[in-house]
Each structure stands twice: as C-alpha cells, then as structure tokens.
Amino acid sequence: GDSVTQTEGLVTLTEGLPVMLNCTYQTIYSNPFLFWYVHYLNESPRLLLKSSTDNKRTEHQGFHATLHKSSSSFHLQKSSAQLSDSALYYCALSDNYGGSGNKLIFGTGTLLSVKP
Amino acid sequence: GPKVLQIPSHQIIDMGQMVTLNCDPVSNHLYFYWYKQILGQQMEFLVNFYNGKVMEKSKLFKDQFSVERPDGSYFTLKIQPTALEDSAVYFCASSLVRGRDSDYTFGSGTRLLVI
C-alpha cells in the first residue's frame, strides 16, 4: 500500500541555519498529492503547503518544497531557521482511489528543535 | 481561521467502559474524519464520513467503534467497550471537498487513556 517515510525523528538546529526535512513516498498512483503539516505543541496540526505538480517549487511562510516524482520525494526546506519554527512536521500523501473521499497517509513526523 | 473543536481534550476511562469523543467540525465542511495516533507513531486513518454515512474505514476501525453526526450536531466517535490498546490521541478533521487536494482542518486532539 501507500506509505510515507520521514527518516529523521529529531532535527536540532541553531537559529539562522538552513532547514531540510526529508520526505519520500511510495504510491501506485501516477499523480500523487503531497502535503506538509506543522503541529505546534498544544495546537492543531495545520497545513503548511501542498503540491501535485512535478518539479515545481511551492512556498508558504518561508518554507518551500518541490515534488520530484523521479525520486518520489517532497523534502521541506527553509533558508534560515527561526526559534518559532520549533514544531513537529508531518509529511503526508493523499490517497483517494475509490472515490469515497480522500484520506491522508502520514509519515512518522520530524520534530524540529531550533536553538539560539 | 475556522477551527475544529474537540471535546474533551483528555479522557481517562476504565477498560470495558464506553467512551464518546466529540468533534465540532468547521461549519460549512461536508466531510469528516477520525485519525488515531499512538504515542511515538504516526497519525493513522480510522474513518471518513459524509452525508450521514461511513464512506471508508480502515482495519483500525474495529467493530467496537462507531461514528455518527445526528442532525448536524457533534461528529462523534464512540468506543464500546474500550480496550487498553485504544489508548491514543484521536484527531478529528473536516474538509469542504473530497478531492485529493482538499485541505483538512484538524482539531487539537482528544488524549484517551484506557486503564
């Protein structure tokens, strides 16, 4: 079945350094939809960005990601980490083959900890 | 922005008892979902619900689970009877459309502990 892999459970960075959180996926579908959700402590997970267009960079709130179907990847990047970026980040794949309404397949999440 | 509210935020219950988790979805959303997250693991799909019916459920959605949304009130997940392995955080979500690109609005979760 479909799956999403996030290899890093914890990423610790110093403020100002670049961020890259890895995400790869497996799906039989030729046109996948990929998402990044951010989950701050004691809040709800919320959508950060999404894409289904191959090789096109999508950006939101300083973060960006590019879907690469050739490598089945959708890595999340930011040029300069801020303290407020500390949160749990989930990569997710949309699964909707049966027309019954989609569901999201989540990775295990990467906890980003940004230190001064 | 619009929010999904989940009540209660925490619940401790004795094994074998019934529990109802309540979700107040975004008012104009039409599709509703429950996800389960065991500590240290990823969020996993349980069920989606539309127009008063379960559209799809996963193998995690055991026979002891049921969902309903009577007359536009709370979207509820009921577990009867509860088991120790039901201890998890349960996230409710809603979306306006059902397409693969639809945006979910999540609640902040109900932390259920079965003892």
PDB file of N, CA and C in Angstrom, chain A residues 4 29 31-33 35 37 39 42-47 50 52 88 90 94-97 99-109, chain B residues 4 31 33 35 37 40-45 48-50 55-56 58 91 95 97-109 111:
ATOM      1  N   VAL A   4       4.559   6.748   3.504  1.00  0.00           N
ATOM      2  CA  VAL A   4       5.375   7.956   3.558  1.00  0.00           C
ATOM      3  C   VAL A   4       6.488   7.704   4.571  1.00  0.00           C
ATOM      4  N   TYR A  29      -0.176   5.354  -7.455  1.00  0.00           N
ATOM      5  CA  TYR A  29      -0.865   6.368  -8.240  1.00  0.00           C
ATOM      6  C   TYR A  29       0.148   7.234  -8.958  1.00  0.00           C
ATOM      7  N   ASN A  31      -0.249  10.271 -10.090  1.00  0.00           N
ATOM      8  CA  ASN A  31      -0.391  11.694  -9.842  1.00  0.00           C
ATOM      9  C   ASN A  31      -0.635  11.955  -8.355  1.00  0.00           C
ATOM     10  N   PRO A  32       0.355  11.754  -7.532  1.00  0.00           N
ATOM     11  CA  PRO A  32       0.160  11.881  -6.085  1.00  0.00           C
ATOM     12  C   PRO A  32       0.028  13.330  -5.646  1.00  0.00           C
ATOM     13  N   PHE A  33      -0.662  13.510  -4.531  1.00  0.00           N
ATOM     14  CA  PHE A  33      -0.734  14.803  -3.871  1.00  0.00           C
ATOM     15  C   PHE A  33       0.028  14.685  -2.562  1.00  0.00           C
ATOM     16  N   PHE A  35       1.632  16.643   0.982  1.00  0.00           N
ATOM     17  CA  PHE A  35       1.353  17.714   1.928  1.00  0.00           C
ATOM     18  C   PHE A  35       2.442  17.764   2.992  1.00  0.00           C
ATOM     19  N   TYR A  37       2.306  19.118   6.957  1.00  0.00           N
ATOM     20  CA  TYR A  37       1.542  19.690   8.068  1.00  0.00           C
ATOM     21  C   TYR A  37       2.511  20.028   9.186  1.00  0.00           C
ATOM     22  N   HIS A  39       2.745  20.890  13.336  1.00  0.00           N
ATOM     23  CA  HIS A  39       1.988  20.676  14.565  1.00  0.00           C
ATOM     24  C   HIS A  39       2.767  21.275  15.727  1.00  0.00           C
ATOM     25  N   ASN A  42       0.396  21.653  21.784  1.00  0.00           N
ATOM     26  CA  ASN A  42      -0.916  22.072  22.305  1.00  0.00           C
ATOM     27  C   ASN A  42      -1.789  22.791  21.272  1.00  0.00           C
ATOM     28  N   GLU A  43      -1.458  22.646  20.011  1.00  0.00           N
ATOM     29  CA  GLU A  43      -2.311  23.198  18.957  1.00  0.00           C
ATOM     30  C   GLU A  43      -2.753  22.077  18.013  1.00  0.00           C
ATOM     31  N   SER A  44      -3.493  22.472  16.975  1.00  0.00           N
ATOM     32  CA  SER A  44      -3.928  21.501  15.975  1.00  0.00           C
ATOM     33  C   SER A  44      -2.905  21.420  14.862  1.00  0.00           C
ATOM     34  N   PRO A  45      -2.721  20.243  14.273  1.00  0.00           N
ATOM     35  CA  PRO A  45      -1.903  20.174  13.053  1.00  0.00           C
ATOM     36  C   PRO A  45      -2.536  21.063  11.989  1.00  0.00           C
ATOM     37  N   ARG A  46      -1.706  21.823  11.281  1.00  0.00           N
ATOM     38  CA  ARG A  46      -2.282  22.656  10.227  1.00  0.00           C
ATOM     39  C   ARG A  46      -1.443  22.549   8.964  1.00  0.00           C
ATOM     40  N   LEU A  47      -2.111  22.760   7.853  1.00  0.00           N
ATOM     41  CA  LEU A  47      -1.466  22.626   6.558  1.00  0.00           C
ATOM     42  C   LEU A  47      -0.415  23.710   6.365  1.00  0.00           C
ATOM     43  N   LYS A  50       1.307  22.239   0.023  1.00  0.00           N
ATOM     44  CA  LYS A  50       0.909  21.032  -0.687  1.00  0.00           C
ATOM     45  C   LYS A  50       1.273  21.173  -2.156  1.00  0.00           C
ATOM     46  N   SER A  52       1.037  18.860  -6.197  1.00  0.00           N
ATOM     47  CA  SER A  52       0.916  17.673  -7.038  1.00  0.00           C
ATOM     48  C   SER A  52       1.643  17.869  -8.362  1.00  0.00           C
ATOM     49  N   LEU A  88       6.517  19.923  15.344  1.00  0.00           N
ATOM     50  CA  LEU A  88       6.522  18.607  14.712  1.00  0.00           C
ATOM     51  C   LEU A  88       6.023  18.781  13.286  1.00  0.00           C
ATOM     52  N   TYR A  90       4.856  16.937   9.751  1.00  0.00           N
ATOM     53  CA  TYR A  90       4.396  15.695   9.142  1.00  0.00           C
ATOM     54  C   TYR A  90       4.321  15.851   7.631  1.00  0.00           C
ATOM     55  N   SER A  94      -1.929  12.000  -0.119  1.00  0.00           N
ATOM     56  CA  SER A  94      -3.373  11.836  -0.218  1.00  0.00           C
ATOM     57  C   SER A  94      -3.701  10.578  -0.999  1.00  0.00           C
ATOM     58  N   ASP A  95      -4.586   9.801  -0.449  1.00  0.00           N
ATOM     59  CA  ASP A  95      -4.977   8.528  -1.025  1.00  0.00           C
ATOM     60  C   ASP A  95      -6.459   8.610  -1.348  1.00  0.00           C
ATOM     61  N   ASN A  96      -6.795   8.579  -2.590  1.00  0.00           N
ATOM     62  CA  ASN A  96      -8.217   8.654  -2.945  1.00  0.00           C
ATOM     63  C   ASN A  96      -8.442   7.890  -4.236  1.00  0.00           C
ATOM     64  N   TYR A  97      -8.521   6.605  -4.125  1.00  0.00           N
ATOM     65  CA  TYR A  97      -8.679   5.814  -5.334  1.00  0.00           C
ATOM     66  C   TYR A  97     -10.115   5.365  -5.571  1.00  0.00           C
ATOM     67  N   GLY A  99     -12.937   6.930  -4.781  1.00  0.00           N
ATOM     68  CA  GLY A  99     -13.976   7.937  -4.913  1.00  0.00           C
ATOM     69  C   GLY A  99     -14.810   8.099  -3.668  1.00  0.00           C
ATOM     70  N   SER A 100     -14.363   7.538  -2.573  1.00  0.00           N
ATOM     71  CA  SER A 100     -15.168   7.596  -1.357  1.00  0.00           C
ATOM     72  C   SER A 100     -14.738   8.721  -0.450  1.00  0.00           C
ATOM     73  N   GLY A 101     -13.936   9.626  -0.956  1.00  0.00           N
ATOM     74  CA  GLY A 101     -13.406  10.662  -0.084  1.00  0.00           C
ATOM     75  C   GLY A 101     -11.981  10.309   0.231  1.00  0.00           C
ATOM     76  N   ASN A 102     -11.144  11.325   0.262  1.00  0.00           N
ATOM     77  CA  ASN A 102      -9.737  11.011   0.410  1.00  0.00           C
ATOM     78  C   ASN A 102      -9.377  10.721   1.848  1.00  0.00           C
ATOM     79  N   LYS A 103      -8.204  10.175   2.029  1.00  0.00           N
ATOM     80  CA  LYS A 103      -7.616  10.068   3.341  1.00  0.00           C
ATOM     81  C   LYS A 103      -6.139  10.368   3.201  1.00  0.00           C
ATOM     82  N   LEU A 104      -5.532  10.775   4.286  1.00  0.00           N
ATOM     83  CA  LEU A 104      -4.121  11.109   4.282  1.00  0.00           C
ATOM     84  C   LEU A 104      -3.321   9.979   4.900  1.00  0.00           C
ATOM     85  N   ILE A 105      -2.216   9.641   4.246  1.00  0.00           N
ATOM     86  CA  ILE A 105      -1.253   8.693   4.779  1.00  0.00           C
ATOM     87  C   ILE A 105      -0.101   9.535   5.325  1.00  0.00           C
ATOM     88  N   PHE A 106       0.137   9.454   6.619  1.00  0.00           N
ATOM     89  CA  PHE A 106       1.135  10.292   7.256  1.00  0.00           C
ATOM     90  C   PHE A 106       2.449   9.562   7.445  1.00  0.00           C
ATOM     91  N   GLY A 107       3.535  10.352   7.420  1.00  0.00           N
ATOM     92  CA  GLY A 107       4.807   9.859   7.911  1.00  0.00           C
ATOM     93  C   GLY A 107       4.829   9.916   9.427  1.00  0.00           C
ATOM     94  N   THR A 108       5.907   9.454  10.010  1.00  0.00           N
ATOM     95  CA  THR A 108       6.007   9.401  11.461  1.00  0.00           C
ATOM     96  C   THR A 108       6.312  10.758  12.088  1.00  0.00           C
ATOM     97  N   GLY A 109       6.648  11.729  11.241  1.00  0.00           N
ATOM     98  CA  GLY A 109       6.877  13.079  11.746  1.00  0.00           C
ATOM     99  C   GLY A 109       8.337  13.327  12.089  1.00  0.00           C
TER     100      GLY A 109
ATOM    101  N   VAL B   4     -11.674  23.384  14.225  1.00  0.00           N
ATOM    102  CA  VAL B   4     -12.373  22.178  14.635  1.00  0.00           C
ATOM    103  C   VAL B   4     -12.148  22.035  16.136  1.00  0.00           C
ATOM    104  N   TYR B  31     -17.175  16.822   4.853  1.00  0.00           N
ATOM    105  CA  TYR B  31     -16.502  15.538   5.044  1.00  0.00           C
ATOM    106  C   TYR B  31     -15.801  15.543   6.397  1.00  0.00           C
ATOM    107  N   TYR B  33     -13.569  13.223   9.467  1.00  0.00           N
ATOM    108  CA  TYR B  33     -12.568  12.157   9.578  1.00  0.00           C
ATOM    109  C   TYR B  33     -12.148  11.976  11.038  1.00  0.00           C
ATOM    110  N   TYR B  35      -8.703  10.282  12.995  1.00  0.00           N
ATOM    111  CA  TYR B  35      -7.385   9.688  12.915  1.00  0.00           C
ATOM    112  C   TYR B  35      -6.948   9.306  14.328  1.00  0.00           C
ATOM    113  N   GLN B  37      -3.576   8.363  16.798  1.00  0.00           N
ATOM    114  CA  GLN B  37      -2.129   8.439  16.913  1.00  0.00           C
ATOM    115  C   GLN B  37      -1.692   7.847  18.250  1.00  0.00           C
ATOM    116  N   GLY B  40       4.300   8.201  19.873  1.00  0.00           N
ATOM    117  CA  GLY B  40       5.530   7.883  19.159  1.00  0.00           C
ATOM    118  C   GLY B  40       5.334   7.358  17.747  1.00  0.00           C
ATOM    119  N   GLN B  41       4.079   7.234  17.324  1.00  0.00           N
ATOM    120  CA  GLN B  41       3.811   6.715  15.980  1.00  0.00           C
ATOM    121  C   GLN B  41       3.090   7.764  15.144  1.00  0.00           C
ATOM    122  N   GLN B  42       2.862   7.425  13.877  1.00  0.00           N
ATOM    123  CA  GLN B  42       2.217   8.409  13.014  1.00  0.00           C
ATOM    124  C   GLN B  42       0.715   8.388  13.201  1.00  0.00           C
ATOM    125  N   MET B  43       0.089   9.457  12.754  1.00  0.00           N
ATOM    126  CA  MET B  43      -1.377   9.516  12.709  1.00  0.00           C
ATOM    127  C   MET B  43      -1.852   8.514  11.666  1.00  0.00           C
ATOM    128  N   GLU B  44      -2.863   7.735  12.033  1.00  0.00           N
ATOM    129  CA  GLU B  44      -3.391   6.732  11.099  1.00  0.00           C
ATOM    130  C   GLU B  44      -4.890   6.936  10.901  1.00  0.00           C
ATOM    131  N   PHE B  45      -5.298   6.806   9.665  1.00  0.00           N
ATOM    132  CA  PHE B  45      -6.701   6.989   9.285  1.00  0.00           C
ATOM    133  C   PHE B  45      -7.580   5.924   9.932  1.00  0.00           C
ATOM    134  N   ASN B  48     -13.753   7.902   7.349  1.00  0.00           N
ATOM    135  CA  ASN B  48     -14.293   9.152   6.859  1.00  0.00           C
ATOM    136  C   ASN B  48     -15.794   9.034   6.701  1.00  0.00           C
ATOM    137  N   PHE B  49     -16.470  10.166   6.728  1.00  0.00           N
ATOM    138  CA  PHE B  49     -17.922  10.198   6.921  1.00  0.00           C
ATOM    139  C   PHE B  49     -18.484  11.337   6.088  1.00  0.00           C
ATOM    140  N   TYR B  50     -19.548  11.047   5.352  1.00  0.00           N
ATOM    141  CA  TYR B  50     -20.157  12.078   4.508  1.00  0.00           C
ATOM    142  C   TYR B  50     -21.634  11.793   4.369  1.00  0.00           C
ATOM    143  N   MET B  55     -17.985   6.413   4.673  1.00  0.00           N
ATOM    144  CA  MET B  55     -17.587   6.198   3.286  1.00  0.00           C
ATOM    145  C   MET B  55     -16.481   5.157   3.192  1.00  0.00           C
ATOM    146  N   GLU B  56     -15.554   5.241   4.137  1.00  0.00           N
ATOM    147  CA  GLU B  56     -14.436   4.311   4.124  1.00  0.00           C
ATOM    148  C   GLU B  56     -13.918   4.176   5.549  1.00  0.00           C
ATOM    149  N   SER B  58     -10.724   2.050   7.985  1.00  0.00           N
ATOM    150  CA  SER B  58      -9.513   1.243   7.934  1.00  0.00           C
ATOM    151  C   SER B  58      -9.664   0.017   8.829  1.00  0.00           C
ATOM    152  N   PHE B  91      -7.587  12.390  16.627  1.00  0.00           N
ATOM    153  CA  PHE B  91      -7.747  13.674  15.948  1.00  0.00           C
ATOM    154  C   PHE B  91      -8.973  13.617  15.048  1.00  0.00           C
ATOM    155  N   SER B  95     -13.246  18.595   6.050  1.00  0.00           N
ATOM    156  CA  SER B  95     -12.867  19.247   4.809  1.00  0.00           C
ATOM    157  C   SER B  95     -14.124  19.603   4.034  1.00  0.00           C
ATOM    158  N   VAL B  97     -14.354  19.696   0.597  1.00  0.00           N
ATOM    159  CA  VAL B  97     -14.492  18.859  -0.585  1.00  0.00           C
ATOM    160  C   VAL B  97     -13.788  17.543  -0.348  1.00  0.00           C
ATOM    161  N   ARG B  98     -13.949  16.627  -1.285  1.00  0.00           N
ATOM    162  CA  ARG B  98     -13.376  15.300  -1.059  1.00  0.00           C
ATOM    163  C   ARG B  98     -12.217  14.991  -1.992  1.00  0.00           C
ATOM    164  N   GLY B  99     -11.851  15.918  -2.818  1.00  0.00           N
ATOM    165  CA  GLY B  99     -10.775  15.649  -3.754  1.00  0.00           C
ATOM    166  C   GLY B  99      -9.444  15.419  -3.067  1.00  0.00           C
ATOM    167  N   ARG B 100      -8.500  14.893  -3.831  1.00  0.00           N
ATOM    168  CA  ARG B 100      -7.204  14.582  -3.255  1.00  0.00           C
ATOM    169  C   ARG B 100      -6.452  15.815  -2.802  1.00  0.00           C
ATOM    170  N   ASP B 101      -6.823  16.971  -3.324  1.00  0.00           N
ATOM    171  CA  ASP B 101      -6.125  18.184  -2.913  1.00  0.00           C
ATOM    172  C   ASP B 101      -6.859  18.927  -1.811  1.00  0.00           C
ATOM    173  N   SER B 102      -7.864  18.294  -1.245  1.00  0.00           N
ATOM    174  CA  SER B 102      -8.655  19.023  -0.261  1.00  0.00           C
ATOM    175  C   SER B 102      -7.849  19.273   1.005  1.00  0.00           C
ATOM    176  N   ASP B 103      -8.058  20.447   1.565  1.00  0.00           N
ATOM    177  CA  ASP B 103      -7.372  20.832   2.795  1.00  0.00           C
ATOM    178  C   ASP B 103      -8.168  20.346   3.990  1.00  0.00           C
ATOM    179  N   TYR B 104      -7.474  19.722   4.895  1.00  0.00           N
ATOM    180  CA  TYR B 104      -8.095  19.306   6.136  1.00  0.00           C
ATOM    181  C   TYR B 104      -7.931  20.402   7.174  1.00  0.00           C
ATOM    182  N   THR B 105      -8.941  20.573   8.008  1.00  0.00           N
ATOM    183  CA  THR B 105      -8.792  21.342   9.241  1.00  0.00           C
ATOM    184  C   THR B 105      -8.863  20.339  10.382  1.00  0.00           C
ATOM    185  N   PHE B 106      -7.805  20.297  11.167  1.00  0.00           N
ATOM    186  CA  PHE B 106      -7.730  19.342  12.271  1.00  0.00           C
ATOM    187  C   PHE B 106      -8.116  19.999  13.584  1.00  0.00           C
ATOM    188  N   GLY B 107      -8.639  19.180  14.489  1.00  0.00           N
ATOM    189  CA  GLY B 107      -8.762  19.596  15.874  1.00  0.00           C
ATOM    190  C   GLY B 107      -7.452  19.350  16.596  1.00  0.00           C
ATOM    191  N   SER B 108      -7.417  19.722  17.860  1.00  0.00           N
ATOM    192  CA  SER B 108      -6.177  19.575  18.628  1.00  0.00           C
ATOM    193  C   SER B 108      -6.091  18.227  19.334  1.00  0.00           C
ATOM    194  N   GLY B 109      -7.073  17.381  19.120  1.00  0.00           N
ATOM    195  CA  GLY B 109      -6.972  16.016  19.606  1.00  0.00           C
ATOM    196  C   GLY B 109      -7.611  15.776  20.964  1.00  0.00           C
ATOM    197  N   ARG B 111      -6.942  13.178  24.058  1.00  0.00           N
ATOM    198  CA  ARG B 111      -5.994  12.196  24.592  1.00  0.00           C
ATOM    199  C   ARG B 111      -6.761  11.218  25.460  1.00  0.00           C
TER     200      ARG B 111
END
